[in-house]
Amino acid sequence: MVEIIDGKKEAKHLNEITKQHIEKLAKSGIVPGIAVIIVGHDQASERYVRMKDKKARSLGIYSIMKHFENDISETDLIKSINELNHDPKINGILVQLPLPSHINEQNIIQSIDPKKDVDGFHPLNIGKLFLNLNEQFPVACTPKGIMTLLAAYQVNLNGANVVVIGRSPIVGKPLLALLLNANASVTCLHSHSENITLHTKKADLVISAVGNANTLNDNHFKPGAYVIDAGQNLDINGKLVGDVSYDQNSKNIGFITPVPGGVGPMTIATLMQQTVEMCEWSHVE
Amino acid sequence: MVEIIDGKKEAKHLNEITKQHIEKLAKSGIVPGIAVIIVGHDQASERYVRMKDKKARSLGIYSIMKHFENDISETDLIKSINELNHDPKINGILVQLPLPSHINEQNIIQSIDPKKDVDGFHPLNIGKLFLNLNEQFPVACTPKGIMTLLAAYQVNLNGANVVVIGRSPIVGKPLLALLLNANASVTCLHSHSENITLHTKKADLVISAVGNANTLNDNHFKPGAYVIDAGQNLDINGKLVGDVSYDQNSKNIGFITPVPGGVGPMTIATLMQQTVEMCEWSHVE
């Protein structure tokens, strides 16, 4: 029997801890704040941004949204980010990606004050993560949430063989850093990799962040393997599915995060957690 | 028969190309400049710094050395770096590591203007490397030199299984990024890894940056494997040796870089190359 990891439950637990931190800050009259910037009217993005806003408010985080039309210039977008960089009420700034093609994504990301880069996408923060520096800095929320899940399930990463499939700047690459920092032996595979099974068959833990349904199945794993499915795909019926196809009787999978209900809820909970952490960091300095 | 890679020959070739770039810049009255900072009197460091200085001068690079006593304060060291940050004659600033224990290494590295960080150790540059950004930025010289060697020997990295042993910020981690950017499947092993052979036996290319003699031998590799030995160790007789023990009749090793005469010469040649590149980048901007 495959054990199904309950991401919703862990996210709820994380949100409760975050709420305690918010209440503690409130005693000193401090309210953590997040600003979300969205450009254009992509439905999925709008839905996602509203979900973040709602969750932030429900926890007692000050949340503002800046919604711009598709034709906003790069200069104006950067001007708006600069205002937020200097707004003492805002601890975390998040720009919903993707952006329209006339805007250079890196120029936008690098215009965010690294100390307010709640998504952890700024190259300075990515560099600090890979260097495993002994300081406080934000980390991309999906990978950070995955690490929280692994810790909750007491997965021993020290010396473990871990395979990460996918090398996106949002999931695969920060995960690579986090796993190395946790002393795992890490293999990173991607679209150019040949013979994925050669690697996954030996792995204690496989994390898939490919974005293609049915990328992996039970035959890819060794008995008892832990599987984190960070894929978010729509199947032919428009149903949200992950990268891994399996059923309760799959022989090799020890545990797996379901889609939906696994990594997804952890990402938003981690965004809330990190907003509050960044508020705390700004007040100790 | 094991093929021995001639790092000296490739370094000489690279220096010749660098010299051509310097001559071209000279026609516009531009001279690339490097500043090396050294603290204290570690003999190996002093020897290495003198070697860099000599090589730079021999190629026509403006080279200055700032030698400080062991008791220099962090503040004074940063002040000196700031002067170099603003010195238009200097394109590359290198602080010889390690530093005395009363100085925070990261504070020093992060005080270098990222555009003059010729060692590529600044977290902003490490981040850009991992993000594989489409801009010009410096990369740590040993890993960059290894990539130049691999290209010279026409090693196909696309989809290749590569194992990197070592995760230092100077060699292992930047290599990981460079190899991923070159579309290799990359496994990173280190002191906490168990069963190294499980990984190296399947690798098309193994790069060892451990810093321990006899870490690997012929039995670790699959037939025809390429091996880059980035180790620099002194054996019991005080002789410089690498991480890998082998002889000409080793069955599995296809080619290997010797120590000395492999990766070492490439590192200094790459430092020269990068000083000149950074000068060129500063003039196009």
XYZ file of C-alpha atoms in Angstrom:
570
model
C 0.000 0.000 0.000
C 1.285 3.390 -1.029
C 1.256 5.958 1.766
C -0.266 9.224 0.582
C 1.278 12.334 2.110
C -1.316 14.813 3.320
C -0.032 18.177 2.091
C -3.234 19.937 3.151
C -2.811 18.815 6.742
C 0.839 19.904 6.844
C -0.047 23.231 5.228
C -2.730 23.786 7.845
C -0.233 23.004 10.577
C 2.307 25.417 9.058
C -0.346 28.130 8.798
C -1.146 27.697 12.493
C 2.513 28.226 13.381
C 2.622 31.266 11.106
C -0.465 32.649 12.841
C 1.280 32.334 16.206
C 4.202 34.346 14.849
C 1.815 36.995 13.540
C 0.108 37.237 16.923
C 3.461 37.606 18.653
C 4.436 40.415 16.259
C 1.060 42.086 16.833
C 1.951 42.502 20.493
C 4.736 44.838 19.377
C 2.363 46.581 16.970
C 3.992 44.965 13.938
C 1.944 43.673 10.997
C 3.731 41.696 8.249
C 2.887 42.907 4.756
C 2.938 41.387 1.287
C 2.463 43.048 -2.087
C 1.528 41.043 -5.136
C 1.983 42.510 -8.593
C 0.087 41.059 -11.507
C 0.182 42.160 -15.140
C -2.578 41.304 -17.582
C -5.560 39.015 -17.260
C -4.380 35.414 -17.413
C -7.172 33.563 -15.602
C -4.967 31.033 -13.826
C -2.643 33.795 -12.619
C -5.548 35.949 -11.433
C -7.063 33.020 -9.562
C -3.724 32.163 -7.964
C -3.075 35.763 -6.912
C -6.551 36.090 -5.369
C -5.947 32.869 -3.455
C -2.692 34.262 -2.034
C -4.383 37.546 -1.106
C -7.251 35.753 0.628
C -4.946 33.451 2.568
C -2.743 36.379 3.666
C -5.742 38.386 4.921
C -7.209 35.384 6.719
C -3.959 35.004 8.659
C -3.753 38.699 9.552
C -1.093 39.684 7.010
C -1.442 43.135 5.433
C -1.912 42.328 1.750
C -2.070 44.595 -1.252
C -2.436 43.778 -4.910
C -1.248 45.913 -7.813
C -2.971 44.959 -11.009
C -1.555 46.432 -14.223
C -2.733 46.195 -17.804
C -0.765 44.141 -20.333
C 0.712 47.225 -21.985
C 2.488 48.603 -18.908
C 6.083 49.531 -19.740
C 9.052 47.897 -18.051
C 10.059 51.304 -16.661
C 6.668 51.886 -15.056
C 6.646 48.384 -13.576
C 10.097 48.929 -12.073
C 8.933 52.313 -10.719
C 6.060 50.585 -8.966
C 8.410 47.962 -7.510
C 10.724 50.718 -6.292
C 7.868 52.297 -4.377
C 7.195 48.967 -2.688
C 10.927 48.530 -1.987
C 10.687 51.723 0.076
C 7.290 51.048 1.655
C 7.929 50.107 5.310
C 4.554 48.311 5.492
C 5.675 45.780 2.877
C 8.033 42.916 3.778
C 7.541 40.737 0.733
C 7.095 41.668 -2.920
C 5.922 39.044 -5.377
C 5.596 39.555 -9.121
C 3.318 36.978 -10.663
C 5.028 35.306 -13.617
C 4.977 35.014 -16.575
C 5.124 38.653 -17.701
C 4.207 39.987 -21.160
C 6.988 39.404 -23.697
C 7.930 43.103 -23.992
C 9.083 43.035 -20.363
C 12.446 41.502 -19.422
C 11.674 39.179 -16.519
C 15.195 39.375 -15.046
C 15.127 43.188 -15.036
C 11.943 42.986 -12.983
C 13.192 40.294 -10.597
C 16.484 42.128 -10.068
C 14.678 45.390 -9.355
C 13.111 43.859 -6.242
C 15.079 44.607 -3.062
C 16.671 41.185 -2.291
C 15.507 41.634 1.311
C 11.890 41.815 0.079
C 12.208 39.102 -2.574
C 9.632 36.796 -0.971
C 9.698 34.443 -3.976
C 13.469 33.916 -3.565
C 14.044 34.347 -7.305
C 16.627 37.180 -7.130
C 20.056 35.882 -8.292
C 21.651 37.221 -5.109
C 19.340 35.017 -3.023
C 19.848 32.027 -5.338
C 23.602 32.514 -4.943
C 23.351 32.690 -1.147
C 21.271 29.511 -1.180
C 23.815 27.600 -3.272
C 26.639 28.899 -1.077
C 24.634 27.792 1.972
C 25.490 31.063 3.689
C 24.908 31.416 7.368
C 22.512 34.356 7.049
C 18.780 34.931 6.657
C 17.532 35.087 3.073
C 14.360 34.068 1.242
C 14.136 30.758 -0.610
C 11.732 29.828 -3.417
C 8.503 28.706 -1.761
C 7.781 25.426 -3.571
C 11.214 23.898 -2.789
C 11.158 25.297 0.746
C 7.699 23.801 1.261
C 8.910 20.434 -0.021
C 11.738 20.495 2.532
C 9.203 21.246 5.290
C 7.109 18.259 4.165
C 10.169 15.978 4.129
C 11.091 17.135 7.621
C 7.534 16.562 8.865
C 7.720 12.990 7.591
C 11.189 12.633 9.143
C 12.863 11.691 5.878
C 16.587 11.289 6.522
C 18.390 13.158 3.756
C 21.909 12.812 5.105
C 23.811 10.713 2.545
C 20.564 9.706 0.835
C 20.490 9.267 -2.940
C 18.067 11.859 -4.266
C 17.075 12.458 -7.875
C 15.535 15.782 -8.894
C 13.898 15.789 -12.314
C 13.614 19.310 -13.669
C 16.009 22.257 -13.472
C 13.700 25.264 -13.452
C 14.838 28.324 -11.487
C 11.600 28.068 -9.487
C 11.662 24.437 -8.371
C 14.462 22.178 -9.637
C 17.507 24.372 -9.077
C 16.676 25.710 -5.590
C 15.788 22.126 -4.578
C 19.187 20.974 -5.750
C 20.775 23.522 -3.423
C 18.521 22.723 -0.455
C 19.154 18.980 -0.801
C 22.928 19.445 -1.088
C 22.798 21.712 1.957
C 20.965 18.889 3.755
C 23.879 16.577 2.843
C 22.050 14.429 0.294
C 23.804 13.011 -2.773
C 21.874 14.751 -5.516
C 21.375 13.950 -9.185
C 19.680 16.526 -11.403
C 17.985 15.263 -14.559
C 16.108 17.220 -17.228
C 14.876 17.245 -20.812
C 18.324 16.345 -22.199
C 18.862 13.423 -19.825
C 19.024 9.939 -21.236
C 17.933 6.841 -19.365
C 16.200 8.438 -16.410
C 15.440 5.010 -14.923
C 19.172 4.293 -14.529
C 19.143 7.028 -11.876
C 15.656 6.828 -10.380
C 15.907 3.051 -9.811
C 18.692 3.658 -7.276
C 17.152 6.677 -5.593
C 15.855 6.749 -2.026
C 13.868 9.860 -2.931
C 12.723 11.109 -6.328
C 11.351 14.623 -6.754
C 9.626 15.250 -10.045
C 9.157 18.824 -11.241
C 8.760 18.208 -14.936
C 5.280 19.430 -15.760
C 4.223 16.471 -17.883
C 1.611 13.924 -16.840
C 2.752 10.285 -16.853
C 6.455 11.158 -16.839
C 7.045 8.512 -14.175
C 5.342 5.360 -13.008
C 5.937 2.625 -10.436
C 8.549 0.916 -12.645
C 10.856 3.895 -12.325
C 11.379 3.422 -8.598
C 13.124 1.033 -6.271
C 10.997 -0.656 -3.581
C 10.057 1.710 -0.776
C 11.106 4.845 -2.659
C 9.832 8.198 -1.485
C 8.291 10.274 -4.244
C 7.522 13.984 -4.254
C 5.365 14.988 -7.186
C 5.744 18.718 -7.822
C 4.131 18.536 -11.247
C 0.954 20.489 -11.949
C -0.636 19.388 -15.198
C -4.101 19.387 -16.703
C -5.098 16.033 -18.166
C -7.319 15.671 -21.248
C -10.401 16.124 -19.072
C -9.035 19.352 -17.578
C -8.338 17.633 -14.275
C -5.253 18.659 -12.250
C -2.722 15.808 -12.181
C 0.956 15.425 -11.288
C 3.919 13.945 -13.162
C 3.617 10.459 -11.643
C 0.997 7.872 -12.486
C 0.395 5.306 -9.747
C -2.362 3.635 -7.784
C -2.718 2.450 -4.217
C -1.292 -0.950 -5.140
C 1.870 0.346 -6.784
C 4.599 -1.942 -5.483
C 7.640 0.301 -5.301
C 6.365 3.645 -4.047
C 6.785 3.929 -0.279
C 5.076 7.278 -0.040
C 4.037 9.970 -2.493
C 2.574 13.466 -2.444
C -0.725 13.556 -4.331
C -1.743 16.164 -6.907
C -3.796 18.055 -5.874
C -3.312 18.132 -2.100
C 0.442 17.572 -1.845
C 3.062 20.150 -2.754
C 0.532 22.800 -3.866
C -0.951 23.699 -0.464
C 2.559 23.756 1.028
C 3.682 26.392 -1.479
C 1.092 28.953 -0.410
C 1.571 28.167 3.284
C 5.323 28.628 2.807
C 4.756 31.974 1.094
C 2.838 33.102 4.181
C 5.508 31.697 6.496
C 8.260 33.471 4.586
C 6.454 36.807 4.504
C 6.287 36.688 8.287
C 9.905 35.521 8.608
C 11.061 38.406 6.429
C 9.119 40.790 8.649
C 10.837 39.287 11.693
C 14.284 39.481 10.039
C 13.734 43.158 9.186
C 12.985 43.950 12.818
C 15.985 42.199 14.392
C 18.498 43.851 12.099
C 46.526 3.029 -22.589
C 45.278 5.995 -20.634
C 45.324 9.255 -22.574
C 46.869 12.052 -20.522
C 45.356 15.477 -21.106
C 47.981 18.161 -21.562
C 46.733 21.050 -19.443
C 49.949 23.013 -19.952
C 49.527 22.948 -23.720
C 45.881 24.054 -23.513
C 46.789 26.784 -21.020
C 49.504 28.036 -23.378
C 46.994 28.077 -26.215
C 44.484 29.983 -24.066
C 47.170 32.500 -23.055
C 47.956 33.102 -26.729
C 44.315 33.908 -27.414
C 44.232 36.179 -24.359
C 47.331 37.969 -25.636
C 45.581 38.628 -28.952
C 42.672 40.202 -27.073
C 45.094 42.354 -25.078
C 46.810 43.517 -28.258
C 43.474 44.408 -29.799
C 42.511 46.437 -26.709
C 45.901 48.154 -26.790
C 45.038 49.608 -30.190
C 42.247 51.564 -28.449
C 44.646 52.541 -25.670
C 42.996 50.142 -23.195
C 45.029 48.036 -20.748
C 43.203 45.372 -18.656
C 44.061 45.542 -14.971
C 43.992 43.098 -12.080
C 44.481 43.730 -8.363
C 45.388 40.926 -6.019
C 44.957 41.363 -2.284
C 46.832 39.125 0.090
C 46.732 39.152 3.886
C 49.471 37.589 5.981
C 52.449 35.465 5.010
C 51.230 31.982 4.141
C 54.002 30.701 1.887
C 51.773 28.798 -0.534
C 49.475 31.830 -0.915
C 52.418 34.189 -1.432
C 53.894 31.882 -4.064
C 50.557 31.572 -5.854
C 49.934 35.320 -5.828
C 53.433 36.033 -7.206
C 52.786 33.500 -9.971
C 49.542 35.271 -10.930
C 51.269 38.657 -10.886
C 54.134 37.409 -13.059
C 51.805 35.788 -15.585
C 49.631 38.919 -15.790
C 52.649 41.165 -16.429
C 54.084 38.769 -19.012
C 50.834 39.004 -20.977
C 50.675 42.798 -20.765
C 48.016 43.064 -18.060
C 48.400 45.908 -15.562
C 48.852 44.078 -12.265
C 49.046 45.414 -8.732
C 49.391 43.579 -5.456
C 48.215 44.814 -2.073
C 49.926 42.978 0.720
C 48.522 43.488 4.227
C 49.697 42.241 7.587
C 47.710 39.567 9.420
C 46.256 42.077 11.901
C 44.503 44.291 9.325
C 40.902 44.971 10.385
C 37.915 43.922 8.308
C 36.955 47.588 7.937
C 40.354 48.566 6.567
C 40.352 45.636 4.173
C 36.908 46.621 2.881
C 38.110 50.235 2.543
C 40.957 49.047 0.372
C 38.581 46.970 -1.775
C 36.306 49.980 -2.155
C 39.179 52.010 -3.545
C 39.821 49.287 -6.113
C 36.082 49.112 -6.896
C 36.356 52.760 -7.966
C 39.737 52.513 -9.679
C 39.103 52.650 -13.460
C 42.461 50.962 -14.156
C 41.306 47.806 -12.359
C 38.917 45.329 -14.033
C 39.393 42.368 -11.732
C 39.830 42.214 -7.949
C 40.977 38.997 -6.346
C 41.310 38.430 -2.619
C 43.568 35.487 -1.887
C 41.831 33.064 0.480
C 41.854 31.953 3.238
C 41.766 35.112 5.357
C 42.672 35.394 9.065
C 39.880 34.152 11.325
C 38.983 37.639 12.651
C 37.839 38.609 9.146
C 34.465 37.436 7.817
C 35.213 36.016 4.385
C 31.701 36.669 3.026
C 31.804 40.325 4.100
C 34.989 40.685 2.071
C 33.721 38.792 -0.977
C 30.441 40.722 -0.969
C 32.271 44.059 -0.717
C 33.822 43.439 -4.147
C 31.870 45.088 -6.978
C 30.252 42.041 -8.684
C 31.417 43.474 -12.021
C 35.035 43.272 -10.794
C 34.697 39.906 -9.020
C 37.249 38.137 -11.222
C 37.161 35.023 -9.003
C 33.385 34.679 -9.531
C 32.806 34.041 -5.817
C 30.244 36.822 -5.174
C 26.803 35.282 -4.447
C 25.237 37.493 -7.118
C 27.525 35.953 -9.745
C 26.995 32.435 -8.363
C 23.242 33.045 -8.609
C 23.493 34.287 -12.189
C 25.553 31.211 -13.057
C 22.987 28.817 -11.597
C 20.178 30.711 -13.316
C 22.181 30.486 -16.566
C 21.355 34.113 -17.265
C 21.944 35.486 -20.713
C 24.364 38.194 -19.575
C 28.104 38.593 -19.041
C 29.347 37.722 -15.565
C 32.508 36.203 -14.095
C 32.689 32.491 -13.262
C 35.070 30.771 -10.819
C 38.303 30.131 -12.747
C 38.987 26.469 -11.940
C 35.537 25.263 -13.123
C 35.612 27.608 -16.117
C 39.068 26.287 -17.033
C 37.818 22.700 -16.761
C 34.988 23.516 -19.182
C 37.525 24.993 -21.616
C 39.593 21.785 -21.375
C 36.516 19.627 -21.995
C 35.605 21.741 -25.018
C 39.163 21.508 -26.378
C 38.934 17.719 -26.170
C 35.466 17.844 -27.749
C 33.771 16.034 -24.884
C 30.054 15.864 -25.609
C 28.263 16.897 -22.413
C 24.735 16.978 -23.812
C 22.810 14.262 -21.955
C 26.057 12.781 -20.599
C 26.137 11.279 -17.098
C 28.562 13.375 -15.100
C 29.565 12.912 -11.478
C 31.126 15.792 -9.558
C 32.769 14.809 -6.277
C 33.082 17.820 -3.987
C 30.717 20.717 -3.339
C 33.059 23.581 -2.503
C 31.955 27.077 -3.528
C 35.187 27.375 -5.521
C 35.094 24.203 -7.614
C 32.267 21.710 -7.047
C 29.243 24.015 -6.962
C 30.101 26.264 -9.918
C 30.955 23.104 -11.900
C 27.539 21.714 -11.091
C 25.974 24.828 -12.612
C 28.230 24.877 -15.681
C 27.559 21.198 -16.402
C 23.792 21.599 -15.991
C 23.940 24.635 -18.274
C 25.755 22.411 -20.798
C 22.812 19.967 -20.587
C 24.611 17.168 -18.740
C 22.843 14.954 -16.195
C 24.796 15.834 -13.077
C 25.281 14.015 -9.785
C 26.982 15.843 -6.938
C 28.673 13.716 -4.274
C 30.566 14.827 -1.168
C 31.785 13.830 2.280
C 28.329 12.597 3.370
C 27.766 10.474 0.258
C 27.573 6.743 0.630
C 28.648 4.265 -2.034
C 30.384 6.625 -4.419
C 31.113 3.748 -6.817
C 27.383 3.226 -7.405
C 27.428 6.606 -9.178
C 30.924 6.794 -10.662
C 30.621 3.324 -12.280
C 27.872 4.656 -14.545
C 29.436 8.017 -15.311
C 30.732 9.076 -18.705
C 32.746 11.783 -16.960
C 33.906 12.014 -13.345
C 35.311 15.250 -11.949
C 37.037 14.901 -8.609
C 37.544 17.993 -6.450
C 37.935 16.343 -3.091
C 41.422 17.247 -1.955
C 42.443 13.786 -0.748
C 45.032 11.634 -2.479
C 43.848 8.135 -3.502
C 40.150 9.019 -3.256
C 39.536 7.240 -6.554
C 41.216 4.522 -8.581
C 40.601 2.643 -11.810
C 37.968 0.404 -10.178
C 35.673 3.376 -9.645
C 35.164 3.981 -13.358
C 33.392 2.376 -16.265
C 35.501 1.495 -19.325
C 36.472 4.552 -21.339
C 35.470 7.030 -18.645
C 36.776 10.569 -18.825
C 38.324 11.757 -15.588
C 39.137 15.317 -14.532
C 41.303 15.411 -11.431
C 40.947 18.809 -9.765
C 42.562 17.637 -6.536
C 45.756 19.301 -5.312
C 47.318 17.300 -2.506
C 50.791 16.838 -1.087
C 51.752 13.182 -0.628
C 53.968 11.955 2.241
C 57.072 12.952 0.270
C 55.742 16.490 -0.254
C 55.034 15.789 -3.916
C 51.951 17.372 -5.557
C 49.369 14.685 -6.428
C 45.698 14.613 -7.388
C 42.715 12.702 -6.007
C 42.972 9.797 -8.439
C 45.592 7.046 -8.365
C 46.181 5.363 -11.721
C 48.925 4.286 -14.072
C 49.254 4.137 -17.827
C 47.792 0.640 -17.901
C 44.628 1.459 -15.956
C 41.901 -0.366 -17.855
C 38.880 1.881 -17.406
C 40.186 5.425 -17.661
C 39.785 6.786 -21.193
C 41.519 10.049 -20.474
C 42.577 11.918 -17.363
C 44.071 15.269 -16.415
C 47.380 14.785 -14.593
C 48.405 16.551 -11.392
C 50.476 18.639 -11.854
C 50.006 19.794 -15.430
C 46.244 19.356 -15.831
C 43.649 21.594 -14.223
C 46.212 23.796 -12.410
C 47.701 25.590 -15.425
C 44.189 26.104 -16.829
C 43.097 27.945 -13.678
C 45.717 30.682 -13.981
C 45.240 30.971 -17.747
C 41.477 31.323 -17.161
C 42.075 34.045 -14.565
C 44.003 35.979 -17.190
C 41.325 35.313 -19.819
C 38.591 36.494 -17.484
C 40.444 39.665 -16.452
C 40.606 40.610 -20.114
C 36.971 39.623 -20.753
C 35.838 41.784 -17.840
C 37.808 44.690 -19.278
C 36.089 44.122 -22.632
C 32.645 43.889 -20.997
C 33.224 47.149 -19.122
C 33.968 48.931 -22.396
C 30.957 47.731 -24.390
C 28.487 48.671 -21.712
